[in-house]
Short mmCIF file of C-alpha atoms in Angstrom, two decimals:
data_model
loop_
_atom_site.label_atom_id
_atom_site.label_comp_id
_atom_site.label_asym_id
_atom_site.label_seq_id
_atom_site.Cartn_x
_atom_site.Cartn_y
_atom_site.Cartn_z
CA MET A 236 8.79 45.48 -60.42
CA LYS A 237 6.58 42.42 -60.22
CA ARG A 238 3.87 41.88 -62.69
CA PRO A 239 0.27 42.20 -61.34
CA TRP A 240 -0.85 38.88 -62.80
CA LEU A 241 2.03 37.04 -61.09
CA GLN A 242 1.13 38.55 -57.71
CA ARG A 243 -2.50 37.54 -58.14
CA LEU A 244 -1.41 33.99 -59.08
CA LEU A 245 0.78 33.68 -55.98
CA ALA A 246 -2.05 34.95 -53.79
CA LEU A 247 -4.43 32.38 -55.25
CA VAL A 248 -1.89 29.60 -54.64
CA VAL A 249 -1.42 30.66 -51.01
CA ILE A 250 -5.16 30.93 -50.40
CA GLY A 251 -5.83 27.59 -52.10
CA GLY A 252 -3.08 25.84 -50.12
CA GLY A 253 -4.40 27.28 -46.87
CA ALA A 254 -7.94 26.19 -47.68
CA ALA A 255 -6.78 22.68 -48.56
CA GLY A 256 -4.75 22.45 -45.34
CA TYR A 257 -7.66 23.71 -43.26
CA TRP A 258 -10.02 21.22 -44.91
CA SER A 259 -7.56 18.35 -44.28
CA TRP A 260 -7.19 19.39 -40.64
CA ARG A 261 -10.98 19.56 -40.16
CA GLU A 262 -11.39 16.16 -41.82
CA TYR A 263 -8.71 14.68 -39.54
CA GLN A 264 -10.41 16.19 -36.50
CA ARG A 265 -13.77 14.84 -37.62
CA ARG A 266 -12.43 11.33 -38.11
CA ASN A 267 -10.62 11.30 -34.76
CA MET A 268 -13.31 13.00 -32.74
CA LEU A 269 -14.74 10.78 -30.01
CA PRO A 270 -18.47 10.45 -29.33
CA GLU A 271 -19.87 12.26 -26.32
CA GLY A 272 -19.94 9.14 -24.10
CA ILE A 273 -16.29 8.10 -24.60
CA VAL A 274 -13.17 9.64 -23.03
CA SER A 275 -9.49 8.89 -23.44
CA GLY A 276 -6.15 9.27 -21.72
CA ASN A 277 -2.60 8.33 -22.56
CA GLY A 278 -0.65 5.67 -20.65
CA ARG A 279 1.60 2.71 -21.12
CA ILE A 280 1.30 -1.06 -20.91
CA GLU A 281 2.18 -2.31 -17.44
CA SER A 282 2.16 -5.63 -15.65
CA VAL A 283 2.47 -7.01 -12.13
CA GLN A 284 6.03 -7.92 -11.15
CA VAL A 285 6.62 -11.24 -9.37
CA ASP A 286 9.77 -12.18 -7.47
CA VAL A 287 11.15 -15.73 -7.47
CA ALA A 288 12.93 -16.13 -4.14
CA ALA A 289 14.58 -18.87 -2.10
CA LYS A 290 12.42 -20.10 0.76
CA TYR A 291 15.42 -21.30 2.76
CA ALA A 292 18.96 -20.02 3.08
CA GLY A 293 21.47 -21.74 0.85
CA ARG A 294 23.74 -21.65 -2.17
CA ILE A 295 22.40 -21.32 -5.71
CA SER A 296 23.29 -24.42 -7.72
CA ARG A 297 21.84 -23.51 -11.15
CA ILE A 298 19.87 -20.69 -12.78
CA PHE A 299 18.10 -21.76 -15.94
CA ALA A 300 16.64 -18.41 -17.09
CA ARG A 301 18.19 -15.23 -18.44
CA GLU A 302 16.82 -11.71 -18.65
CA GLY A 303 14.23 -11.54 -21.40
CA ASP A 304 13.38 -15.26 -21.37
CA LEU A 305 9.72 -16.25 -21.52
CA VAL A 306 8.90 -18.77 -18.79
CA GLN A 307 5.80 -20.86 -18.18
CA SER A 308 3.91 -21.35 -14.94
CA GLY A 309 5.52 -24.17 -12.94
CA GLN A 310 8.74 -24.13 -14.97
CA VAL A 311 11.93 -24.63 -12.94
CA VAL A 312 13.94 -21.42 -13.30
CA ALA A 313 16.59 -22.01 -10.61
CA ARG A 314 17.74 -24.66 -8.18
CA MET A 315 19.38 -24.37 -4.77
CA ASP A 316 22.14 -26.71 -3.57
CA THR A 317 20.64 -29.66 -1.66
CA GLU A 318 23.72 -31.69 -0.71
CA GLU A 319 23.48 -30.87 3.01
CA MET A 320 19.72 -31.45 3.07
CA GLU A 321 20.11 -34.82 1.34
CA ALA A 322 22.54 -35.86 4.08
CA GLU A 323 19.99 -34.80 6.70
CA LEU A 324 17.33 -36.74 4.83
CA ALA A 325 19.42 -39.92 4.88
CA LYS A 326 19.94 -39.50 8.64
CA SER A 327 16.21 -38.94 9.22
CA GLU A 328 15.29 -41.95 7.11
CA ALA A 329 17.68 -44.07 9.21
CA LYS A 330 15.98 -42.84 12.38
CA PHE A 331 12.60 -43.65 10.88
CA ALA A 332 13.73 -47.21 10.06
CA GLU A 333 15.14 -47.59 13.57
CA ALA A 334 11.85 -46.42 15.09
CA GLU A 335 9.93 -48.93 12.96
CA GLU A 336 12.23 -51.75 14.10
CA THR A 337 11.74 -50.71 17.73
CA GLU A 338 7.99 -50.76 17.21
CA ASN A 339 8.13 -54.31 15.82
CA GLN A 340 10.12 -55.45 18.84
CA VAL A 341 7.66 -53.83 21.24
CA LYS A 342 4.72 -55.39 19.39
CA ALA A 343 6.31 -58.81 19.83
CA GLU A 344 6.79 -58.08 23.52
CA VAL A 345 3.13 -57.06 23.80
CA VAL A 346 2.08 -60.42 22.35
CA GLN A 347 4.34 -62.20 24.82
CA ARG A 348 3.00 -60.23 27.81
CA GLU A 349 -0.61 -60.78 26.71
CA SER A 350 0.05 -64.53 26.59
CA GLU A 351 1.65 -64.44 30.02
CA LEU A 352 -1.29 -62.48 31.43
CA ARG A 353 -3.74 -65.03 30.05
CA TYR A 354 -1.78 -67.86 31.67
CA GLN A 355 -1.55 -66.09 35.04
CA THR A 356 -5.25 -65.23 34.93
CA GLN A 357 -6.17 -68.85 34.24
CA GLU A 358 -3.80 -69.99 36.99
CA TYR A 359 -5.38 -67.56 39.42
CA GLU A 360 -8.91 -68.72 38.53
CA ARG A 361 -7.92 -72.38 39.12
CA ASN A 362 -6.23 -71.61 42.42
CA LYS A 363 -9.21 -69.56 43.49
CA SER A 364 -11.48 -72.56 42.88
CA LEU A 365 -9.08 -74.90 44.69
CA PHE A 366 -8.85 -72.54 47.63
CA ALA A 367 -12.64 -72.45 47.87
CA ARG A 368 -12.57 -76.25 48.27
CA ARG A 369 -9.72 -76.03 50.78
CA VAL A 370 -7.34 -77.90 48.43
CA ILE A 371 -4.60 -75.26 48.53
CA SER A 372 -3.57 -72.73 51.13
CA ARG A 373 -4.41 -69.05 51.14
CA GLU A 374 -0.74 -68.27 50.60
CA GLU A 375 -0.66 -70.20 47.29
CA MET A 376 -3.85 -68.49 46.14
CA GLU A 377 -2.47 -65.04 46.99
CA GLN A 378 0.76 -65.82 45.18
CA SER A 379 -1.15 -66.62 41.98
CA GLN A 380 -3.14 -63.39 42.39
CA THR A 381 0.07 -61.39 42.76
CA LYS A 382 1.53 -63.00 39.64
CA ARG A 383 -1.62 -62.07 37.71
CA ASP A 384 -1.44 -58.46 38.91
CA VAL A 385 2.25 -58.23 37.98
CA ALA A 386 1.49 -59.63 34.51
CA THR A 387 -1.28 -57.02 34.09
CA ALA A 388 1.01 -54.16 35.12
CA THR A 389 3.79 -55.43 32.84
CA LEU A 390 1.39 -55.59 29.89
CA ASP A 391 0.20 -52.03 30.58
CA SER A 392 3.81 -50.85 30.70
CA VAL A 393 4.67 -52.54 27.40
CA ARG A 394 1.55 -51.09 25.74
CA ALA A 395 2.58 -47.61 26.91
CA LYS A 396 6.02 -48.29 25.45
CA LEU A 397 4.33 -49.24 22.16
CA LYS A 398 2.50 -45.92 22.07
CA THR A 399 5.77 -44.10 22.71
CA SER A 400 7.37 -46.04 19.89
CA GLN A 401 4.51 -45.14 17.55
CA ARG A 402 4.90 -41.45 18.43
CA SER A 403 8.61 -41.76 17.67
CA ILE A 404 7.73 -43.16 14.24
CA GLU A 405 5.34 -40.29 13.60
CA ALA A 406 8.01 -37.75 14.62
CA ALA A 407 10.61 -39.44 12.40
CA ALA A 408 8.17 -39.54 9.47
CA ALA A 409 7.37 -35.86 9.97
CA GLU A 410 11.06 -35.01 9.96
CA VAL A 411 11.59 -36.99 6.75
CA LYS A 412 8.65 -35.19 5.14
CA ARG A 413 9.96 -31.81 6.30
CA ILE A 414 13.34 -32.36 4.72
CA GLN A 415 11.76 -33.74 1.54
CA THR A 416 9.65 -30.59 1.35
CA GLN A 417 12.76 -28.45 1.79
CA ILE A 418 14.47 -30.32 -1.03
CA ALA A 419 11.40 -29.90 -3.24
CA ASP A 420 11.28 -26.18 -2.41
CA SER A 421 14.90 -25.91 -3.47
CA SER A 422 13.68 -26.13 -7.06
CA LEU A 423 12.45 -22.58 -7.67
CA THR A 424 9.57 -22.47 -10.15
CA SER A 425 7.83 -19.63 -11.91
CA PRO A 426 4.40 -18.96 -10.39
CA VAL A 427 3.13 -17.28 -13.57
CA VAL A 428 3.52 -17.13 -17.32
CA GLY A 429 5.91 -14.25 -17.64
CA ARG A 430 9.14 -12.77 -18.90
CA VAL A 431 12.32 -12.42 -16.86
CA LEU A 432 12.85 -8.74 -16.09
CA TYR A 433 15.86 -8.92 -13.76
CA ARG A 434 18.36 -11.61 -12.80
CA LEU A 435 19.21 -10.62 -9.25
CA ALA A 436 21.70 -13.35 -8.31
CA GLU A 437 24.29 -15.61 -9.89
CA GLU A 438 25.16 -19.29 -9.58
CA ARG A 439 27.16 -20.35 -6.49
CA GLU A 440 25.97 -17.21 -4.69
CA VAL A 441 24.77 -17.73 -1.10
CA LEU A 442 21.34 -16.31 -0.28
CA GLY A 443 19.51 -15.85 2.97
CA ALA A 444 15.96 -17.06 3.50
CA GLY A 445 13.75 -15.08 1.14
CA GLY A 446 16.67 -14.01 -1.05
CA LYS A 447 15.49 -12.99 -4.53
CA VAL A 448 16.84 -14.74 -7.61
CA LEU A 449 14.67 -13.44 -10.47
CA THR A 450 12.04 -10.79 -11.05
CA LEU A 451 9.35 -11.72 -13.57
CA ILE A 452 6.73 -9.70 -15.41
CA ASN A 453 3.38 -11.46 -15.10
CA LEU A 454 2.17 -11.41 -18.69
CA GLY A 455 -1.16 -12.83 -17.62
CA ASP A 456 -1.90 -9.60 -15.72
CA VAL A 457 -1.49 -6.81 -18.27
CA TYR A 458 -3.12 -3.41 -17.91
CA MET A 459 -2.86 0.28 -18.74
CA GLU A 460 -3.34 3.13 -16.31
CA ILE A 461 -4.82 6.40 -17.52
CA PHE A 462 -5.65 9.56 -15.58
CA LEU A 463 -8.90 11.46 -15.86
CA PRO A 464 -10.07 14.67 -14.18
CA SER A 465 -12.69 14.35 -11.46
CA ARG A 466 -15.53 15.56 -13.68
CA LEU A 467 -14.95 12.55 -15.94
CA ALA A 468 -13.65 9.99 -13.43
CA SER A 469 -16.85 10.35 -11.39
CA ARG A 470 -18.82 9.09 -14.40
CA VAL A 471 -16.70 5.96 -14.95
CA ASP A 472 -18.22 2.69 -13.68
CA MET A 473 -16.30 -0.33 -12.42
CA GLY A 474 -16.25 -2.95 -15.16
CA ALA A 475 -16.95 -0.36 -17.86
CA ASP A 476 -15.98 -1.34 -21.39
CA ALA A 477 -12.65 0.04 -22.56
CA ARG A 478 -10.20 -0.07 -25.46
CA ILE A 479 -6.42 0.22 -25.67
CA VAL A 480 -4.63 1.50 -28.77
CA LEU A 481 -0.84 1.20 -28.88
CA ASP A 482 1.37 3.79 -30.55
CA ALA A 483 3.26 0.91 -32.19
CA ALA A 484 0.07 -0.42 -33.86
CA PRO A 485 -2.46 2.44 -34.03
CA GLU A 486 -4.62 0.59 -36.55
CA TYR A 487 -5.74 -1.97 -33.95
CA ALA A 488 -7.56 -1.72 -30.61
CA ALA A 489 -7.48 -4.24 -27.76
CA GLN A 490 -10.49 -4.91 -25.57
CA ALA A 491 -10.24 -4.10 -21.86
CA LYS A 492 -12.32 -3.47 -18.74
CA VAL A 493 -12.10 -0.88 -15.99
CA SER A 494 -10.79 -2.89 -13.02
CA PHE A 495 -9.83 -0.09 -10.63
CA ILE A 496 -10.78 3.51 -9.94
CA SER A 497 -8.63 5.34 -7.43
CA PRO A 498 -10.63 6.69 -4.48
CA GLU A 499 -8.20 9.60 -4.10
CA ALA A 500 -7.00 12.26 -6.51
CA GLN A 501 -3.31 12.77 -7.16
CA PHE A 502 -1.09 15.21 -8.98
CA THR A 503 -0.85 14.56 -12.68
CA PRO A 504 2.25 12.44 -13.47
CA LYS A 505 4.79 14.06 -15.78
CA GLN A 506 4.32 11.41 -18.47
CA VAL A 507 0.56 12.04 -18.69
CA GLU A 508 -0.67 14.56 -21.22
CA THR A 509 -3.79 16.54 -20.29
CA GLN A 510 -6.02 18.73 -22.42
CA SER A 511 -5.86 21.55 -19.93
CA GLU A 512 -3.17 22.81 -17.62
CA ARG A 513 -5.91 23.37 -15.05
CA ASP A 514 -6.27 19.59 -14.58
CA LYS A 515 -3.70 19.42 -11.82
CA LEU A 516 -5.45 16.69 -9.82
CA MET A 517 -6.39 13.48 -11.60
CA PHE A 518 -7.92 10.11 -10.72
CA ARG A 519 -6.09 6.93 -11.71
CA ILE A 520 -8.14 4.49 -13.81
CA LYS A 521 -6.87 0.96 -14.45
CA LEU A 522 -7.82 -0.73 -17.74
CA GLN A 523 -7.36 -4.49 -17.42
CA VAL A 524 -6.90 -6.68 -20.49
CA PRO A 525 -8.64 -10.08 -20.00
CA GLN A 526 -6.15 -12.92 -19.63
CA ASP A 527 -7.79 -15.06 -22.33
CA LEU A 528 -7.18 -12.25 -24.84
CA ILE A 529 -3.54 -11.88 -23.80
CA LEU A 530 -2.43 -15.53 -23.88
CA PRO A 531 -2.53 -15.98 -27.69
CA TYR A 532 -0.13 -13.01 -28.03
CA ILE A 533 1.94 -13.84 -24.95
CA GLU A 534 5.27 -13.90 -26.81
CA LYS A 535 4.67 -10.45 -28.30
CA VAL A 536 3.41 -8.65 -25.21
CA LYS A 537 5.88 -6.04 -23.95
CA THR A 538 5.47 -3.71 -21.04
CA GLY A 539 6.37 -0.04 -21.31
CA VAL A 540 4.79 0.37 -24.76
CA ARG A 541 2.90 3.66 -24.84
CA GLY A 542 -0.61 4.16 -26.13
CA VAL A 543 -4.04 5.60 -25.48
CA GLY A 544 -6.82 4.14 -23.36
CA TYR A 545 -10.49 4.78 -24.13
CA VAL A 546 -13.31 4.36 -21.62
CA LYS A 547 -17.06 4.40 -22.06
CA LEU A 548 -18.91 6.79 -19.78
CA ASP A 549 -22.22 5.71 -21.28
CA ALA A 550 -22.70 2.00 -21.99
CA ALA A 551 -25.20 2.83 -24.75
CA THR A 552 -22.63 4.78 -26.76
CA PRO A 553 -21.33 2.68 -29.69
CA TRP A 554 -17.60 2.38 -30.27
CA PRO A 555 -16.22 4.19 -33.34
CA GLU A 556 -15.17 1.92 -36.16
CA LYS A 557 -11.46 2.59 -35.56
CA LEU A 558 -11.78 1.17 -32.02
CA GLU A 559 -13.44 -2.04 -33.19
CA ARG A 560 -10.53 -3.29 -35.28
CA ARG A 561 -8.90 -6.23 -33.47
CA PHE A 562 -5.34 -7.49 -33.63
CA PRO A 563 -4.92 -10.26 -36.22
CA ALA A 564 -4.62 -13.78 -34.88
CA PRO A 565 -0.97 -14.85 -34.39
CA GLU A 566 0.44 -17.33 -36.84
CA PRO A 567 0.74 -20.88 -35.41
CA LYS A 568 4.25 -22.04 -34.60
CA GLU A 569 5.80 -24.87 -36.57
CA ALA A 570 7.10 -27.62 -34.32
CA ALA A 571 10.81 -28.15 -34.94
CA THR A 572 11.72 -31.84 -35.32
CA PRO A 573 15.34 -33.00 -34.99
CA LYS A 574 17.01 -34.56 -38.00
CA ALA A 575 17.51 -38.32 -38.13
CA GLU A 576 21.28 -38.12 -37.90
CA GLU A 577 21.20 -35.60 -35.05
CA SER A 578 20.28 -36.29 -31.46
CA PRO A 579 18.20 -33.59 -29.80
CA THR A 580 20.14 -31.55 -27.28
CA PRO A 581 18.52 -31.62 -23.85
CA LYS A 582 17.30 -28.27 -22.60
CA ALA A 583 18.99 -26.58 -19.68
CA GLU A 584 15.77 -26.82 -17.68
CA GLU A 585 15.69 -30.59 -17.97
CA SER A 586 18.04 -31.27 -15.10
CA PRO A 587 17.55 -34.25 -12.80
CA THR A 588 15.09 -33.80 -9.98
CA PRO A 589 16.49 -33.83 -6.44
CA LYS A 590 16.35 -36.99 -4.43
CA ALA A 591 13.29 -37.36 -2.25
#
């Protein structure tokens, strides 16, 4: 049989523990309660995917990037084989030189025919004067006129030949430029600052025109999508101030802006948690992180990280203190300098440029 005082002591302990737990829960709720003009929804960090593809059909010569590598805008990430195109370029350059030589010859012929026309014109004018004074016969005067007309026609023909030669030069130059452009396009560069998500081909593999080599994540275009019920989504304005808090770093909040509001409702995705099971149809809201805020942390940005997005419904509502704590500035990198006795190893990306 238990003693009465022990039972009363146990009851007091249970009641006291329950009261302390209830107080802690209420305090947690109070601290995490959002103001009236702010709503939230869970989501994950996403980014636009960009494909690096071959413009022309050909064989892959080198691939300089692996999955997970961070690449810069304009960096050469792969190169197509250009041996056949370089042979075509040499042939086109030879045709261009031949066309230029033909033009020089025709120009010299034009000068010759112009000189001949001047002589025949002067001869005709003299004979015309002599014929007027009855010094020469009409036949001699007509012969000089015929020679002048023939010289004029010959000059016109040579000038037309010169124009044809010039058009041939333009066509040859255009062909040279076309092949040079193809060779330049054979060096595949990253259009964005991003991270390699997939390597879709391997070296020595033959691709068709438009064949994909790499898929990149554009780290300059980072956003989070949240879903809100219609009663809340209708109150969200384009460009509204927003915040993103990551599960991996809940003590910090990133600034963002509402960049897209879906015009149509959709069924709630499985990964989205809602406060009520009645919220079957939701509107997709896109929270865009400004690029200038992303770039300093570019090497740490990872897509797929889950978190919570907060949106202001009322611009006058102040942000809670917990949503105003920013990520600390990244530590500056120390430039690595090679030792005196060691020669720096050239990077894989620093391969020779194709011949132009």
